[in-house]
Short mmCIF file of C-alpha atoms and ligand atoms in Angstrom, two decimals:
data_model
loop_
_atom_site.label_atom_id
_atom_site.label_comp_id
_atom_site.label_asym_id
_atom_site.label_seq_id
_atom_site.Cartn_x
_atom_site.Cartn_y
_atom_site.Cartn_z
CA MET N 1 6.34 14.65 -18.70
CA ASN N 2 2.64 15.25 -19.34
CA PHE N 3 0.19 14.03 -16.74
CA VAL N 4 -3.38 14.04 -15.52
CA LEU N 5 -3.96 14.56 -11.83
CA TYR N 6 -7.41 13.70 -10.54
CA ASN N 7 -8.46 12.79 -7.03
CA PRO N 8 -12.09 12.94 -5.95
CA THR N 9 -11.72 11.45 -2.44
CA ARG N 10 -12.83 13.73 0.37
CA VAL N 11 -10.54 13.29 3.36
CA HIS N 12 -11.86 14.08 6.82
CA PHE N 13 -8.69 14.25 8.89
CA GLY N 14 -8.49 14.55 12.67
CA LYS N 15 -9.83 13.63 16.06
CA GLY N 16 -13.56 12.87 16.25
CA LYS N 17 -14.08 13.00 12.48
CA ILE N 18 -16.18 9.85 12.66
CA GLU N 19 -19.10 12.24 13.14
CA LYS N 20 -18.76 13.07 9.43
CA LEU N 21 -20.40 9.72 8.66
CA LYS N 22 -23.66 11.50 9.40
CA ASP N 23 -23.06 13.89 6.49
CA GLU N 24 -21.60 11.32 4.16
CA ILE N 25 -24.18 8.52 4.36
CA LYS N 26 -27.85 9.20 3.62
CA SER N 27 -30.35 7.90 6.15
CA GLY N 28 -32.07 4.65 5.25
CA THR N 29 -29.16 3.45 3.05
CA LYS N 30 -28.46 -0.27 2.72
CA VAL N 31 -24.87 -0.46 3.90
CA LEU N 32 -22.34 -3.29 3.71
CA LEU N 33 -19.92 -2.87 6.62
CA THR N 34 -16.60 -4.59 5.89
CA TYR N 35 -13.81 -5.27 8.37
CA GLY N 36 -11.00 -7.63 9.29
CA SER N 37 -10.51 -10.14 12.04
CA GLY N 38 -11.90 -8.04 14.85
CA SER N 39 -9.38 -5.41 16.00
CA ILE N 40 -12.09 -2.77 15.47
CA LYS N 41 -14.30 -4.58 17.97
CA LYS N 42 -11.49 -4.70 20.54
CA PHE N 43 -10.82 -0.99 20.46
CA GLY N 44 -14.44 0.10 20.28
CA LEU N 45 -14.64 1.53 16.77
CA TYR N 46 -17.13 -1.10 15.63
CA ASP N 47 -19.66 -0.03 18.28
CA GLU N 48 -19.18 3.64 17.43
CA VAL N 49 -19.75 3.02 13.72
CA LEU N 50 -22.78 0.84 14.29
CA LYS N 51 -24.32 3.40 16.61
CA ILE N 52 -24.10 6.09 13.93
CA LEU N 53 -25.44 3.79 11.22
CA LYS N 54 -28.39 2.92 13.48
CA GLU N 55 -29.04 6.61 14.12
CA LEU N 56 -29.14 7.00 10.35
CA ASP N 57 -31.68 4.15 10.11
CA CYS N 58 -29.36 2.27 7.78
CA GLU N 59 -29.97 -1.37 7.00
CA VAL N 60 -26.58 -2.88 7.87
CA TYR N 61 -25.07 -6.06 6.41
CA GLU N 62 -21.61 -7.26 7.40
CA LEU N 63 -18.61 -8.93 5.84
CA ASN N 64 -15.94 -9.70 8.42
CA GLY N 65 -12.71 -11.69 8.44
CA ILE N 66 -11.06 -9.93 5.51
CA GLU N 67 -7.48 -11.18 5.74
CA PRO N 68 -4.22 -9.22 5.64
CA ASN N 69 -3.14 -9.66 1.97
CA PRO N 70 -6.86 -9.89 1.14
CA LYS N 71 -8.07 -12.90 -0.77
CA LEU N 72 -10.29 -13.18 -3.82
CA SER N 73 -12.61 -15.52 -1.90
CA SER N 74 -13.43 -12.69 0.56
CA VAL N 75 -14.03 -10.33 -2.34
CA ARG N 76 -16.38 -12.82 -3.97
CA ALA N 77 -18.27 -13.24 -0.69
CA GLY N 78 -18.71 -9.47 -0.51
CA VAL N 79 -19.88 -9.23 -4.12
CA GLU N 80 -22.49 -11.88 -3.41
CA ILE N 81 -23.86 -10.03 -0.37
CA CYS N 82 -24.07 -6.82 -2.41
CA LYS N 83 -25.85 -8.41 -5.35
CA LYS N 84 -28.26 -10.44 -3.23
CA ASN N 85 -29.28 -7.51 -1.03
CA ASN N 86 -29.01 -4.57 -3.42
CA ILE N 87 -26.40 -2.89 -1.24
CA GLU N 88 -26.23 0.86 -1.87
CA PHE N 89 -23.06 1.79 0.02
CA ILE N 90 -19.95 -0.02 1.28
CA LEU N 91 -18.26 1.20 4.45
CA ALA N 92 -14.78 -0.27 4.92
CA VAL N 93 -13.34 -0.02 8.42
CA GLY N 94 -9.75 -1.19 8.71
CA GLY N 95 -6.29 -1.10 7.19
CA GLY N 96 -5.23 -1.39 3.57
CA SER N 97 -6.42 -4.96 3.23
CA VAL N 98 -10.01 -4.23 4.22
CA ILE N 99 -10.18 -1.12 2.04
CA ASP N 100 -8.55 -2.85 -0.96
CA ALA N 101 -10.95 -5.81 -0.73
CA SER N 102 -13.86 -3.37 -0.49
CA LYS N 103 -12.74 -1.53 -3.63
CA ALA N 104 -12.82 -4.82 -5.53
CA ILE N 105 -16.23 -5.67 -4.04
CA SER N 106 -17.58 -2.26 -5.04
CA ILE N 107 -16.84 -2.79 -8.75
CA GLY N 108 -17.65 -6.52 -8.73
CA ALA N 109 -21.07 -5.80 -7.28
CA LYS N 110 -22.07 -3.74 -10.30
CA SER N 111 -20.67 -5.98 -13.00
CA GLU N 112 -21.99 -9.03 -14.80
CA HIS N 113 -18.41 -10.30 -15.12
CA ASP N 114 -16.49 -12.30 -12.56
CA VAL N 115 -14.64 -9.87 -10.31
CA TRP N 116 -11.24 -11.49 -11.03
CA ASP N 117 -11.69 -10.58 -14.69
CA LEU N 118 -12.06 -6.95 -13.62
CA ILE N 119 -8.97 -7.19 -11.40
CA VAL N 120 -6.80 -8.54 -14.24
CA LYS N 121 -8.41 -6.07 -16.63
CA LYS N 122 -9.95 -8.62 -18.97
CA TYR N 123 -13.07 -6.49 -18.58
CA PHE N 124 -13.54 -2.96 -17.28
CA PRO N 125 -16.10 -1.74 -14.75
CA GLN N 126 -18.82 0.66 -15.86
CA ASP N 127 -20.18 1.40 -12.42
CA ARG N 128 -19.62 0.70 -8.72
CA VAL N 129 -21.34 0.66 -5.37
CA PRO N 130 -19.94 3.81 -3.71
CA LEU N 131 -17.36 3.17 -1.02
CA GLY N 132 -16.36 5.09 2.09
CA ALA N 133 -13.44 4.21 4.36
CA ILE N 134 -12.49 4.62 7.99
CA LEU N 135 -8.75 3.98 8.13
CA THR N 136 -7.24 2.21 11.15
CA LEU N 137 -3.65 1.66 9.96
CA ALA N 138 -1.41 4.22 8.27
CA ALA N 139 0.63 2.60 5.51
CA THR N 140 -0.76 1.95 2.07
CA GLY N 141 -2.32 5.25 1.00
CA THR N 142 -5.29 3.28 -0.34
CA GLU N 143 -7.57 5.65 1.57
CA MET N 144 -6.95 8.35 -1.03
CA ASN N 145 -6.00 6.49 -4.20
CA PRO N 146 -7.73 4.21 -6.71
CA ASN N 147 -5.38 1.24 -6.14
CA SER N 148 -6.16 -2.17 -4.73
CA VAL N 149 -4.14 -5.37 -4.35
CA ILE N 150 -5.90 -8.75 -4.25
CA THR N 151 -4.49 -12.28 -3.96
CA ASN N 152 -6.12 -15.10 -5.90
CA ASP N 153 -6.35 -17.90 -3.29
CA GLU N 154 -6.07 -20.61 -5.94
CA THR N 155 -3.21 -19.38 -8.12
CA LYS N 156 -1.45 -17.33 -5.37
CA GLN N 157 -1.13 -14.49 -7.84
CA LYS N 158 -1.20 -11.14 -6.05
CA VAL N 159 -2.40 -8.48 -8.45
CA GLY N 160 -2.41 -4.71 -8.05
CA PHE N 161 -4.95 -2.80 -10.11
CA ALA N 162 -6.75 0.53 -10.33
CA HIS N 163 -9.96 1.43 -12.10
CA PRO N 164 -10.28 5.17 -11.66
CA PRO N 165 -12.68 6.82 -11.09
CA TYR N 166 -14.64 3.80 -9.79
CA THR N 167 -12.12 2.60 -7.23
CA PHE N 168 -11.55 5.90 -5.44
CA PRO N 169 -13.27 6.03 -2.05
CA VAL N 170 -15.92 8.75 -2.01
CA PHE N 171 -14.63 9.78 1.39
CA SER N 172 -12.10 8.63 3.94
CA ILE N 173 -12.14 9.34 7.64
CA LEU N 174 -8.60 9.60 8.96
CA ASP N 175 -8.60 9.93 12.71
CA PRO N 176 -5.11 9.22 14.08
CA ALA N 177 -6.75 8.07 17.33
CA ASN N 178 -7.97 5.01 15.41
CA THR N 179 -4.36 3.99 14.83
CA LEU N 180 -3.19 4.22 18.46
CA THR N 181 -3.75 0.48 18.96
CA VAL N 182 -1.75 -0.67 15.93
CA PRO N 183 0.84 -3.07 17.37
CA LYS N 184 4.56 -2.49 17.00
CA ASN N 185 5.14 -4.96 14.16
CA GLN N 186 2.30 -3.55 12.06
CA THR N 187 3.50 -0.01 12.80
CA VAL N 188 6.93 -1.03 11.52
CA ASN N 189 5.33 -2.47 8.38
CA GLY N 190 3.53 0.82 7.86
CA ILE N 191 6.75 2.79 8.22
CA VAL N 192 8.52 0.61 5.65
CA ASP N 193 5.59 0.77 3.23
CA THR N 194 5.38 4.55 3.45
CA ILE N 195 9.12 4.93 2.83
CA SER N 196 8.94 2.45 -0.01
CA HIS N 197 6.16 4.36 -1.79
CA LEU N 198 8.30 7.50 -1.61
CA LEU N 199 11.29 5.61 -3.00
CA GLU N 200 9.24 4.07 -5.81
CA GLN N 201 8.17 7.53 -6.94
CA TYR N 202 11.67 8.99 -6.43
CA PHE N 203 13.09 6.43 -8.85
CA ASN N 204 11.24 7.73 -11.89
CA ASP N 205 12.59 8.18 -15.38
CA THR N 206 12.00 11.92 -15.65
CA ASP N 207 14.76 14.49 -15.87
CA ASN N 208 12.77 17.51 -14.72
CA GLY N 209 11.22 16.29 -11.50
CA GLU N 210 13.38 18.08 -8.98
CA LEU N 211 10.52 19.23 -6.75
CA VAL N 212 9.06 15.73 -6.61
CA ASP N 213 12.53 14.43 -5.73
CA ARG N 214 12.82 16.92 -2.89
CA PHE N 215 9.34 16.11 -1.59
CA CYS N 216 10.28 12.43 -1.55
CA GLU N 217 13.70 12.99 0.05
CA SER N 218 12.30 15.17 2.81
CA SER N 219 9.35 12.84 3.47
CA ILE N 220 11.66 9.81 3.75
CA SER N 221 13.99 11.76 6.00
CA TYR N 222 11.05 12.81 8.19
CA MET N 223 9.75 9.23 8.45
CA MET N 224 13.22 8.00 9.43
CA GLU N 225 13.44 10.72 12.05
CA ILE N 226 10.07 10.07 13.72
CA SER N 227 10.02 6.27 13.43
CA PRO N 228 12.19 5.42 16.46
CA LYS N 229 10.24 7.94 18.55
CA LEU N 230 6.91 6.45 17.49
CA LEU N 231 8.07 2.88 18.09
CA ASP N 232 9.11 3.87 21.60
CA ASP N 233 5.79 5.58 22.24
CA LEU N 234 3.06 3.85 20.24
CA GLY N 235 0.28 5.74 22.01
CA ASN N 236 1.62 9.16 20.99
CA TYR N 237 -1.21 10.90 19.11
CA GLN N 238 0.98 13.54 17.48
CA LEU N 239 3.39 10.99 16.05
CA ARG N 240 0.50 8.83 14.80
CA GLU N 241 -0.95 11.96 13.23
CA ALA N 242 2.35 12.74 11.51
CA MET N 243 2.59 9.22 10.16
CA MET N 244 -1.01 9.17 8.96
CA TYR N 245 -0.49 12.39 7.05
CA THR N 246 2.82 11.27 5.51
CA SER N 247 1.45 7.91 4.39
CA PHE N 248 -1.57 9.24 2.53
CA VAL N 249 0.24 12.19 0.95
CA GLY N 250 2.92 9.67 -0.02
CA LEU N 251 0.58 7.80 -2.35
CA ASN N 252 -2.35 9.99 -3.29
CA GLY N 253 -1.08 10.87 -6.76
CA ILE N 254 0.60 14.20 -6.05
CA LEU N 255 4.09 12.63 -6.08
CA SER N 256 3.46 10.25 -8.99
CA VAL N 257 3.25 12.96 -11.65
CA CYS N 258 6.75 11.94 -12.83
CA GLY N 259 5.91 8.23 -12.83
CA GLY N 260 7.94 5.85 -10.71
CA ASP N 261 9.72 2.53 -10.65
CA TRP N 262 7.53 0.05 -8.67
CA SER N 263 9.73 -3.04 -9.27
CA THR N 264 10.22 -3.50 -5.53
CA HIS N 265 6.46 -3.61 -5.07
CA ASP N 266 5.94 -5.97 -8.01
CA ILE N 267 8.56 -8.39 -6.68
CA GLU N 268 7.16 -8.12 -3.14
CA HIS N 269 3.66 -8.93 -4.34
CA SER N 270 4.93 -12.18 -5.80
CA VAL N 271 6.65 -13.09 -2.52
CA SER N 272 3.68 -12.26 -0.27
CA GLY N 273 1.29 -13.89 -2.76
CA ILE N 274 3.04 -17.23 -2.23
CA TYR N 275 4.34 -16.93 1.33
CA ASP N 276 1.74 -14.57 2.84
CA ILE N 277 4.38 -12.45 4.63
CA SER N 278 3.54 -8.85 5.53
CA HIS N 279 3.92 -6.37 2.69
CA GLY N 280 6.24 -4.15 4.77
CA VAL N 281 8.53 -7.06 5.65
CA GLY N 282 8.89 -8.03 2.00
CA LEU N 283 9.68 -4.45 1.02
CA ALA N 284 12.37 -4.07 3.69
CA ILE N 285 14.10 -7.16 2.36
CA ILE N 286 13.85 -6.34 -1.34
CA THR N 287 14.52 -2.57 -1.32
CA PRO N 288 18.29 -2.53 -0.56
CA ASN N 289 18.94 -5.50 -2.86
CA TRP N 290 16.96 -3.92 -5.69
CA MET N 291 18.94 -0.72 -5.13
CA LYS N 292 22.31 -2.50 -5.33
CA TYR N 293 21.23 -4.36 -8.46
CA VAL N 294 19.93 -1.38 -10.43
CA ALA N 295 22.86 0.81 -9.35
CA ARG N 296 25.07 -1.43 -11.48
CA LYS N 297 23.03 -0.34 -14.51
CA ARG N 298 22.08 3.23 -13.54
CA PRO N 299 23.76 4.58 -10.39
CA GLU N 300 22.98 8.33 -10.71
CA LYS N 301 19.83 8.59 -8.68
CA VAL N 302 20.98 6.18 -5.99
CA ILE N 303 24.01 8.43 -5.52
CA LYS N 304 21.88 11.58 -5.40
CA LEU N 305 19.63 9.99 -2.77
CA GLY N 306 22.53 8.77 -0.64
CA GLU N 307 24.26 12.13 -0.67
CA ARG N 308 21.13 14.07 0.20
CA LEU N 309 19.37 11.68 2.57
CA PHE N 310 22.33 10.34 4.54
CA GLY N 311 24.89 13.07 3.80
CA LEU N 312 27.30 10.42 2.51
CA LYS N 313 30.40 11.31 0.47
CA LYS N 314 32.11 9.14 -2.12
CA ASP N 315 35.52 9.49 -0.45
CA GLY N 316 37.39 7.56 -3.13
CA LEU N 317 34.79 4.83 -3.60
CA ASN N 318 33.71 3.95 -7.12
CA ASP N 319 30.02 4.24 -8.09
CA ILE N 320 29.19 0.62 -7.30
CA GLU N 321 30.93 0.64 -3.92
CA PHE N 322 29.25 3.93 -3.04
CA CYS N 323 25.77 2.69 -4.05
CA ASP N 324 26.30 -0.48 -2.01
CA LYS N 325 27.12 1.69 0.97
CA ILE N 326 23.93 3.72 0.42
CA ALA N 327 21.79 0.55 0.12
CA ASP N 328 23.41 -0.73 3.32
CA GLU N 329 22.22 2.43 5.10
CA PHE N 330 18.65 1.36 4.31
CA THR N 331 19.31 -2.14 5.64
CA LYS N 332 20.79 -0.59 8.78
CA PHE N 333 17.69 1.56 9.26
CA PHE N 334 15.29 -1.34 8.67
CA LYS N 335 17.25 -3.49 11.17
CA SER N 336 17.13 -0.67 13.70
CA ILE N 337 13.31 -0.64 13.62
CA GLY N 338 13.20 -4.43 13.97
CA VAL N 339 12.11 -5.64 10.55
CA PRO N 340 13.72 -8.73 8.92
CA THR N 341 16.15 -7.92 6.14
CA THR N 342 16.58 -11.35 4.50
CA LEU N 343 14.03 -13.84 3.21
CA GLY N 344 15.90 -16.49 5.21
CA GLU N 345 14.74 -14.78 8.42
CA CYS N 346 11.16 -15.39 7.24
CA GLY N 347 11.90 -19.08 6.64
CA ILE N 348 12.04 -18.63 2.86
CA ASN N 349 14.86 -20.30 0.92
CA ASP N 350 15.53 -20.81 -2.78
CA GLU N 351 13.42 -24.01 -2.97
CA ARG N 352 10.62 -22.14 -4.77
CA LEU N 353 12.75 -19.51 -6.48
CA GLU N 354 11.33 -20.35 -9.92
CA ASP N 355 7.77 -20.20 -8.56
CA LEU N 356 8.51 -16.73 -7.21
CA VAL N 357 9.76 -15.63 -10.62
CA ASP N 358 6.85 -17.26 -12.46
CA ASN N 359 4.30 -15.83 -10.02
CA MET N 360 5.20 -12.28 -11.09
CA TYR N 361 2.23 -10.47 -12.56
CA MET N 362 4.03 -8.76 -15.42
CA GLY N 363 4.53 -8.32 -19.12
CA ASP N 364 8.08 -8.64 -20.53
CA THR N 365 9.60 -6.27 -17.99
CA ILE N 366 8.86 -4.32 -14.82
CA GLY N 367 10.32 -1.05 -13.54
CA GLY N 368 10.34 2.58 -14.60
CA TYR N 369 13.87 3.56 -13.55
CA VAL N 370 15.58 0.38 -14.74
CA LYS N 371 13.64 -2.20 -16.73
CA LEU N 372 13.98 -5.69 -15.27
CA ASN N 373 13.19 -8.99 -16.96
CA LYS N 374 12.67 -12.34 -15.27
CA ASP N 375 16.44 -13.06 -15.19
CA ASP N 376 17.05 -9.78 -13.36
CA ILE N 377 14.22 -10.55 -10.92
CA ARG N 378 15.69 -14.00 -10.22
CA GLU N 379 19.07 -12.39 -9.39
CA ILE N 380 17.48 -9.86 -7.04
CA LEU N 381 15.53 -12.61 -5.28
CA LYS N 382 18.74 -14.62 -4.85
CA MET N 383 20.37 -11.57 -3.24
CA CYS N 384 17.42 -11.43 -0.80
CA MET N 385 17.74 -15.07 0.40
O1 NZQ D 401 -7.81 -7.85 10.61
P1 NZQ D 401 -7.83 -6.74 11.58
O2 NZQ D 401 -8.52 -7.06 12.84
O3 NZQ D 401 -8.34 -5.45 10.97
O4 NZQ D 401 -6.30 -6.48 12.03
C1 NZQ D 401 -5.35 -5.88 11.19
C2 NZQ D 401 -4.40 -6.88 10.52
O5 NZQ D 401 -4.22 -8.00 11.32
C3 NZQ D 401 -4.40 -5.08 12.06
N1 NZQ D 401 -4.90 -3.75 12.37
C4 NZQ D 401 -5.36 -2.80 11.50
N2 NZQ D 401 -5.70 -1.68 12.18
C5 NZQ D 401 -5.48 -1.94 13.49
C6 NZQ D 401 -4.99 -3.25 13.62
N3 NZQ D 401 -4.69 -3.79 14.82
C7 NZQ D 401 -4.87 -3.03 15.91
N4 NZQ D 401 -5.34 -1.76 15.87
C8 NZQ D 401 -5.65 -1.18 14.68
N5 NZQ D 401 -6.07 0.10 14.66
O6 NZQ D 401 -3.21 -4.98 11.28
C9 NZQ D 401 -3.07 -6.15 10.48
C10 NZQ D 401 -2.63 -5.76 9.08
O7 NZQ D 401 -3.64 -5.02 8.44
P2 NZQ D 401 -3.57 -4.76 6.86
O8 NZQ D 401 -4.81 -4.03 6.48
O9 NZQ D 401 -3.27 -6.03 6.14
O10 NZQ D 401 -2.28 -3.82 6.73
P3 NZQ D 401 -1.91 -2.72 5.67
O11 NZQ D 401 -2.71 -1.50 5.86
O12 NZQ D 401 -0.44 -2.61 5.75
O13 NZQ D 401 -2.34 -3.34 4.24
C11 NZQ D 401 -1.54 -4.27 3.57
C12 NZQ D 401 -2.15 -4.64 2.23
O14 NZQ D 401 -2.24 -3.49 1.37
C13 NZQ D 401 -1.59 -3.78 0.10
C14 NZQ D 401 -0.52 -4.77 0.53
O15 NZQ D 401 0.00 -5.47 -0.56
C15 NZQ D 401 -1.29 -5.64 1.50
O16 NZQ D 401 -2.10 -6.58 0.80
N6 NZQ D 401 -1.16 -2.51 -0.51
C16 NZQ D 401 -2.10 -1.71 -1.01
C17 NZQ D 401 -1.81 -0.52 -1.67
C18 NZQ D 401 -2.86 0.36 -2.22
N7 NZQ D 401 -4.10 -0.09 -2.28
O17 NZQ D 401 -2.60 1.48 -2.63
C19 NZQ D 401 -0.43 -0.09 -1.88
C20 NZQ D 401 0.55 -0.82 -1.05
O18 NZQ D 401 1.79 -0.72 -1.67
C21 NZQ D 401 0.23 -2.26 -0.78
O19 NZQ D 401 0.66 -3.10 -1.82
ZN1 ZN D 402 3.28 -0.62 -0.55
#
């Protein structure tokens, strides 16, 4: 498979790297500081950032309250602040939601078109307000990729998009100490998301991607190994560091050179667009069911993964039975780290099944490993109930 690999984001990784803001932002810049509902104030990062921006004589504007599963209304509010005040730089401080919203703001601020039209690719950006990020939650990989996922508050459509090179952060500061306060449930979500990104890239349609496969297998195995330790010891810097590294390497482009599947993510985005559940929760529910479903059409790679990751042997089982057993191992792992594994546990039943199918942001099919149409998606969702 031919590919282009391009990643311009400078990553400053490690303890105390916040000091790099002084090199990255020019003094006197008009900065829009974006953040969520206030965790950064509780653990002191907000004060630290503001102090440095003041030292740099920056004129600071703020957009706070960016929601988990960030909404178009927040993006629009940010675009308005940028346009009204000629903002020169956006500094996003938070998890994936804050950074994703800020990516959309950065292109919306330099376009005459409505930002939603850029998100759904009716129009394409020609410029952006440069963006820097200080990551506080290891999960999405958004800190070193051009992707963003925004929910339209009115239609409930949750749309993933990328407009490289404009939506790459110029820099990202990754200090594991900034993730020490992430609560258990959000840490679990981050673990599931990281594993899911590795799985999505593992299930590609390429027949000469052995090294990528091995990277993915060993990264998943490593995440599964450290997760229980981290969940027992949330303040452990070294484990946070390990997770932060795995999550950004897991989705910074290096493992996507063979393509990927991404159906699990597409289906999850429809579910969290309507029901606003956490991305990681949705993925934990959908992943094993997706795996069982596609194994009935194309079992080979599920079998390879199960044999290598869990050391399972067929022992007289047929392909379908064996793949079910492998998918059940994922459910067992997700249960062990305390994440729901059915939609029912999240209070979601089949009442709005058709809405979930219709809410999919897709063409005729989704999926790189096995192509799925709306009938397939409906069946997978039923299995998740
Ligand atoms: O709102 P604040 O106060 O920031 O609190 C957040 C939020 O409540 C909290 N949190 C973050 N850092 C913390 C902290 N609490 C205590 N201490 C800290 N250090 O955690 C909650 C969840 O934050 P959020 O940013 O929503 O989580 P995450 O990073 O998992 O991002 C999820 C979003 O990213 C999208 C998802 O769909 C979802 O909308 N994704 C983005 C991707 C990308 N751009 O590449 C890929 C992913 O597959 C994913 O789809
Ligand atoms: Zn994800």
